[in-house]
Each structure stands twice: as structure tokens, then as C-alpha cells.
mmCIF file of C-alpha atoms in Angstrom:
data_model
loop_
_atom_site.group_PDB
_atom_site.id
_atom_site.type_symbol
_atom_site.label_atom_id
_atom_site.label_comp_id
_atom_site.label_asym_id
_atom_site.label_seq_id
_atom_site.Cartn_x
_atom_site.Cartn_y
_atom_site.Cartn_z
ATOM 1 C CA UNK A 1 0.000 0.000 0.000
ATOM 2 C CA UNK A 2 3.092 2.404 0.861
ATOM 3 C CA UNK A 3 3.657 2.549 -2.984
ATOM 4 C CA UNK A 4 0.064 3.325 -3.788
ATOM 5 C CA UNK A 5 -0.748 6.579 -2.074
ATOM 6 C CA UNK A 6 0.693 9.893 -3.579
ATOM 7 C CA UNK A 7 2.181 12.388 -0.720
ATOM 8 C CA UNK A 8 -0.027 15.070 1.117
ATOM 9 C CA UNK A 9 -0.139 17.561 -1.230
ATOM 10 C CA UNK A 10 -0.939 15.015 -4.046
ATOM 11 C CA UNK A 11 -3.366 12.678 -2.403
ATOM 12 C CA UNK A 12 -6.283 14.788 -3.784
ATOM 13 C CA UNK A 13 -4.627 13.562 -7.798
ATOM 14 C CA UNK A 14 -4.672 10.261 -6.042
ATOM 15 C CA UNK A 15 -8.342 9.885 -5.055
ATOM 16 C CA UNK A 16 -9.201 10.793 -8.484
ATOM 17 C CA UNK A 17 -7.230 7.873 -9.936
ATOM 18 C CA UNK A 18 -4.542 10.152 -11.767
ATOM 19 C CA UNK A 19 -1.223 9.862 -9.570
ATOM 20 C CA UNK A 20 0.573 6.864 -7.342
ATOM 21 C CA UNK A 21 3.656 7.173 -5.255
ATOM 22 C CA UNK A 22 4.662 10.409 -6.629
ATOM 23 C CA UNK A 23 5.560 12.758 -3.256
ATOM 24 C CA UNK A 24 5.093 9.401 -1.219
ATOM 25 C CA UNK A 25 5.002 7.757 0.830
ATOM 26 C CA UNK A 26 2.816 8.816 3.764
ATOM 27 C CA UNK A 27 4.205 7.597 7.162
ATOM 28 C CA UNK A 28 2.157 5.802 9.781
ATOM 29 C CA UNK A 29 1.691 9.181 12.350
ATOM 30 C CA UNK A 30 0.982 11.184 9.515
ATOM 31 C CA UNK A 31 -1.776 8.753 8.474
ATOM 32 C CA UNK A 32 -2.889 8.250 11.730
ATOM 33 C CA UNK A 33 -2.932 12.689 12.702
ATOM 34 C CA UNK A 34 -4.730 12.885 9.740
ATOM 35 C CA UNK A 35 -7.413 10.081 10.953
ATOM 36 C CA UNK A 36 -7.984 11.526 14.085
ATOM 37 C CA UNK A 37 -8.395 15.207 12.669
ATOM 38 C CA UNK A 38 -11.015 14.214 9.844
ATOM 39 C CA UNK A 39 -13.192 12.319 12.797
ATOM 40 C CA UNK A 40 -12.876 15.632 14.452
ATOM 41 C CA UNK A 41 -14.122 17.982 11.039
ATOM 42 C CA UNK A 42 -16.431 15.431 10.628
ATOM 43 C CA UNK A 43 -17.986 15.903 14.169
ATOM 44 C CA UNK A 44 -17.916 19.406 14.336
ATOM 45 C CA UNK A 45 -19.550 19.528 10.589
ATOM 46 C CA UNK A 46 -22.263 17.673 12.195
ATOM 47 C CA UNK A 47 -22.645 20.038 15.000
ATOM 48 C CA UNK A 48 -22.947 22.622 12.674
ATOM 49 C CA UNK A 49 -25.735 21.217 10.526
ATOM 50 C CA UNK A 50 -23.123 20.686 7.723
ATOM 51 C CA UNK A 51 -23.510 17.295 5.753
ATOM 52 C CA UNK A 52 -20.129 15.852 5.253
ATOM 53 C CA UNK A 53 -19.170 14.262 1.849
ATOM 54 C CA UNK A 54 -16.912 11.639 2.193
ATOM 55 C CA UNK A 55 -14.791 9.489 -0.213
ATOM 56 C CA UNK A 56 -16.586 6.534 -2.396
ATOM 57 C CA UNK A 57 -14.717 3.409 -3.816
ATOM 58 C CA UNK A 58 -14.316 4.158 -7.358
ATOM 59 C CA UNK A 59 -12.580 1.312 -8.231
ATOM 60 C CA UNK A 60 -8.895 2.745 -8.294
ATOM 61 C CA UNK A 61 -6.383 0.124 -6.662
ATOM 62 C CA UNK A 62 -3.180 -0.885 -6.034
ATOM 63 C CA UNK A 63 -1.158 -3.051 -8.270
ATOM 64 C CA UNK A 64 -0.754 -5.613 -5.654
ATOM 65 C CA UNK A 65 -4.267 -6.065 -6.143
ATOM 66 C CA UNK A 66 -3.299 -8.447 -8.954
ATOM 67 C CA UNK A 67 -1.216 -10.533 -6.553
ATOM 68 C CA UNK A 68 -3.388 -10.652 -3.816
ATOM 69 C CA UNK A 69 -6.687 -11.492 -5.788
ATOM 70 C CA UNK A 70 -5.568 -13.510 -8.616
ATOM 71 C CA UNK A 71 -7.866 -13.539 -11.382
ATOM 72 C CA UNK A 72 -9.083 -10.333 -10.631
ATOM 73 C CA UNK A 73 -10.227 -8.545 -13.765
ATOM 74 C CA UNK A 74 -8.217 -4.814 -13.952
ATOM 75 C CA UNK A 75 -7.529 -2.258 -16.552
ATOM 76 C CA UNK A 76 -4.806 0.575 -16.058
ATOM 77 C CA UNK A 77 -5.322 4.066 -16.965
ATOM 78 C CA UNK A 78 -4.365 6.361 -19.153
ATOM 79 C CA UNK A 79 -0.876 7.967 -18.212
ATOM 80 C CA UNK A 80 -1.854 11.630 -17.035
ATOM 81 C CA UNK A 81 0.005 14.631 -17.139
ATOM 82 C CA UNK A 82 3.405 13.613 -18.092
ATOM 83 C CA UNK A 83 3.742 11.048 -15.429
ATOM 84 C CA UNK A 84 5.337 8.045 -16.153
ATOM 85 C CA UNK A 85 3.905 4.637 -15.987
ATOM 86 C CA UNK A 86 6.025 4.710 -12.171
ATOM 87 C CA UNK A 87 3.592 7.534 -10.604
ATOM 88 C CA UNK A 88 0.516 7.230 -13.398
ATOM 89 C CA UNK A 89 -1.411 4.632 -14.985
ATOM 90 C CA UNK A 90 -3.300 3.384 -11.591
ATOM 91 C CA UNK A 91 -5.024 0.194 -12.086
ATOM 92 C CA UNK A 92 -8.968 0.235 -11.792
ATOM 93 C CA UNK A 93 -11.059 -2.693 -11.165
ATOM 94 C CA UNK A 94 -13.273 -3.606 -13.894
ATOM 95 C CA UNK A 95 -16.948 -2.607 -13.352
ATOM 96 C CA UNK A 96 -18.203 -6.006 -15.035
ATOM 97 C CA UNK A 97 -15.948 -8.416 -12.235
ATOM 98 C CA UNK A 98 -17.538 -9.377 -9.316
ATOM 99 C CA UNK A 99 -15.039 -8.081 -6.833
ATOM 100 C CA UNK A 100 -15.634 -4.592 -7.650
ATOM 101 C CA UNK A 101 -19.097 -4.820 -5.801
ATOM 102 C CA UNK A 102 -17.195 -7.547 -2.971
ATOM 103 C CA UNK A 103 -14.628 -4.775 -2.410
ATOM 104 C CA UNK A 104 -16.827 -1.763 -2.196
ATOM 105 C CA UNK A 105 -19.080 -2.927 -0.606
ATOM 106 C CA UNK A 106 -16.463 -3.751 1.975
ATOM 107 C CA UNK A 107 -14.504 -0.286 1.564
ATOM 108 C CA UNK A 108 -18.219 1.222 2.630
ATOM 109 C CA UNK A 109 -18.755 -0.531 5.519
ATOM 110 C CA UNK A 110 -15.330 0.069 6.829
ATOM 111 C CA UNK A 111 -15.854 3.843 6.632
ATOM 112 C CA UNK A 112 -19.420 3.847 8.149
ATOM 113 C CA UNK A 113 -18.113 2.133 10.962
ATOM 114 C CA UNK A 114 -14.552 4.347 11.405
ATOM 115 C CA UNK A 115 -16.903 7.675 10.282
ATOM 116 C CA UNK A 116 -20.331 7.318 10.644
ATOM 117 C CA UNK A 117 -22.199 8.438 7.079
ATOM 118 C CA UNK A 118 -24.385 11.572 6.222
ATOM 119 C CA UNK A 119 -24.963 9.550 3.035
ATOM 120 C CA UNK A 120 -23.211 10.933 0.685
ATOM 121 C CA UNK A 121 -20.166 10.162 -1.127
ATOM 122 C CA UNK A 122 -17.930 11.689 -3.742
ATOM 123 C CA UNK A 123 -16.252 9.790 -6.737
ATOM 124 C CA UNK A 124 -14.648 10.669 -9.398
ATOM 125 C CA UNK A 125 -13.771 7.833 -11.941
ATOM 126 C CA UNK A 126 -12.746 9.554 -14.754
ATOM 127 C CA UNK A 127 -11.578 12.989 -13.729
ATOM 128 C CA UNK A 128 -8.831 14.226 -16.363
ATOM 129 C CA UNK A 129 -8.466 11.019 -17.957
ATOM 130 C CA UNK A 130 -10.482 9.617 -20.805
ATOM 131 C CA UNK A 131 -12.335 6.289 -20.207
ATOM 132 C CA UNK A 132 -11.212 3.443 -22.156
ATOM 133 C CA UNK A 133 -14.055 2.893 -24.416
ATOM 134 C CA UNK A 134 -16.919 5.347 -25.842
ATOM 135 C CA UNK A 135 -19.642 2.317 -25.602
ATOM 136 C CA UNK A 136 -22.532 3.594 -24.095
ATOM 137 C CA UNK A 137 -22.848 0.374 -22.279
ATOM 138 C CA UNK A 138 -19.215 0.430 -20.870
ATOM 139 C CA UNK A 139 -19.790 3.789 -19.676
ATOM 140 C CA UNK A 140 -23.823 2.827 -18.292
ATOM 141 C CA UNK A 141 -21.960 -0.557 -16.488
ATOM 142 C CA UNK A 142 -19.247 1.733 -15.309
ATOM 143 C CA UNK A 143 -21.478 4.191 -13.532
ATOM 144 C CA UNK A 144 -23.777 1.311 -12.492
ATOM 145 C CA UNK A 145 -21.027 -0.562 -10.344
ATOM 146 C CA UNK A 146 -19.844 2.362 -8.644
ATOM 147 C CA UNK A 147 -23.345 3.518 -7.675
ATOM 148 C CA UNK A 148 -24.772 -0.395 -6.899
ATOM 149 C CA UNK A 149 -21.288 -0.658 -5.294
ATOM 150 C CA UNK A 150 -22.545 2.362 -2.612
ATOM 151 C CA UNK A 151 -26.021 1.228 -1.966
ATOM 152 C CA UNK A 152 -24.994 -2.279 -1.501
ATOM 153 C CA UNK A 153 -23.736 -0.988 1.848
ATOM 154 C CA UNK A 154 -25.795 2.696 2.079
ATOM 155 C CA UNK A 155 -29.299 2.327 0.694
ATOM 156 C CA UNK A 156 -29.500 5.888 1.343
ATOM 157 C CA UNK A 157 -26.500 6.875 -0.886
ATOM 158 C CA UNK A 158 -26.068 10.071 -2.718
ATOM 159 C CA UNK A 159 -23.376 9.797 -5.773
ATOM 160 C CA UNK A 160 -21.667 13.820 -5.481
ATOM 161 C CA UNK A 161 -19.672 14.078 -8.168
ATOM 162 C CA UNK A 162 -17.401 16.921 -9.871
ATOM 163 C CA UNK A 163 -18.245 18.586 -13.098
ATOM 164 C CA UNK A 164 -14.746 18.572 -14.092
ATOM 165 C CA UNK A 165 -14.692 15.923 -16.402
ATOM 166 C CA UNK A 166 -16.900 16.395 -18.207
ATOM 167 C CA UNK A 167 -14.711 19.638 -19.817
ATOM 168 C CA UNK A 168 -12.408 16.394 -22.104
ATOM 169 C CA UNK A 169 -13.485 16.192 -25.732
ATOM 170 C CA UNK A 170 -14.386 12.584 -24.814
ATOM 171 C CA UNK A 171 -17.368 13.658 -23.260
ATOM 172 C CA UNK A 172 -20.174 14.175 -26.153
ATOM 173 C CA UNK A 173 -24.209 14.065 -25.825
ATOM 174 C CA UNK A 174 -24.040 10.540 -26.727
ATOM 175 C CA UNK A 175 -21.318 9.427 -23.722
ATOM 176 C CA UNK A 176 -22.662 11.579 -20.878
#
């Protein structure tokens, strides 16, 4: 996992599927600081009558993913941004294999229990990268796992997600 994850000031890059490694990697009391100070945001949000938005599983994993589930179905990205295939190209579970559901599902009910959940979740699978297919159904089945993927563990989620993609080319009436 110490590979995976960018540094601090890239782990946004990171969450949207675009950069591993690259600033890394994040040491156990930073990880840990930064734990105990997004319980306490979260719980002062609350106070305030602020609905948190918290991270979703968007299928974005580790290499070792390969090793530890063998079979497992993945695709890489794109590489973004001049990044080499060392800090770019992040593997992403596809939509169609049954452990993306297994492990989101999972990756949601690990949160709930560290967090607590307001229901709503942000993810961002294709933010500054172009998908790897302009099938309707690829992108439909795409969108469909990551969303079934939520309310397999939140009935009540609430997909947030950015606008920002949606400024590529790729993105036409017929693929939106």
C-alpha cells in the first residue's frame, strides 16, 4: 500500500485515480494525525448542521491487487500529465468483475463504521483522464457498479460528483 498513495499535497490527484507514489510515501503518524483530525471535522460539521461528503470506492487500486486477488479482472489508466507509468497509470477494477461490488461494498462498511455516514459520497472515476471505451454500455456498467457498489452498503446513498470531467473532448451528448 506504501507505494500506492501519492504524498499530502498530491493525495487529492490520487483519489481521483490520476497519480501513485509520486511525493510518497505517507508515514504511519501522519496517516494516523490525519485520521484523528477528519473524525474531528467530521464531528464538528455535524454540530454545525453541515452534511459531510466523504470518499466513495471508485474502483482505483493498487497493483498488488493483482497478486493478492488472482484472477481479478483490472484495466490501467491512461498515463496523465506527463507522469510516467512509475507515478501514473493506476489500475482500476473492472466494473463487469464481481469483486468490484465484494470490495466496495467492503470499503463502505469500513468507513461507516470508522466515520459514521451523512450519506453521501464523492467519486470521481474519470476525472482528467479519458475512459477506455466510448460504448454507451461500458460507460452505463461503469457508472452502475460504482453507484450499486454504494447502496450495496448505504441504501440511502447520494453519488456527489465533480463537473470537471466532463470539460475532455471525450465527453459528447451521446457518452454523458
Amino acid at each position: 500500500m506504501q507505494g500506492y498513495f501519492a504524498g499530502p499535497a498530491f493525495l487529492a490527484w490520487n483519489r481521483m485515480g490520476n497519480l501513485r507514489a509520486w511525493g510518497g510515501p505517507l508515514s504511519p503518524s501522519f496517516r494516523q494525525s490525519q485520521f484523528t483530525l477528519q473524525l474531528r471535522l467530521l464531528e464538528r460539521m455535524r454540530e454545525l448542521g453541515m452534511t459531510p461528503v466523504l470518499p466513495g470506492f471508485s474502483g482505483h487500486v493498487p497493483a498488488a491487487i493483482n497478486r493478492v486477488i488472482p484472477g481479478i479482472s483490472t484495466s490501467r489508466s491512461a498515463l496523465w500529465s506527463h507522469f510516467d507509468a512509475k507515478y501514473s497509470g493506476i489500475y482500476i477494477i473492472n466494473a463487469t468483475d464481481p469483486h468490484f461490488q465484494q470490495l466496495a461494498k467492503m470499503y463502505y462498511d469500513v468507513q461507516t463504521e470508522a466515520m459514521g455516514t451523512d450519506h453521501v459520497y464523492n467519486v470521481d472515476t474519470f476525472n482528467e483522464m479519458d475512459p477506455p471505451s466510448t460504448d454507451p454500455e461500458f460507460l452505463a456498467g461503469s457508472s452502475a457498479a460504482v453507484y450499486d457498489g454504494m447502496k450495496a452498503s448505504d441504501p440511502d446513498a447520494i453519488w456527489l460528483m465533480q463537473g470537471w470531467l466532463f470539460v475532455s473532448d471525450f465527453w459528447t451528448p451521446d457518452t454523458v
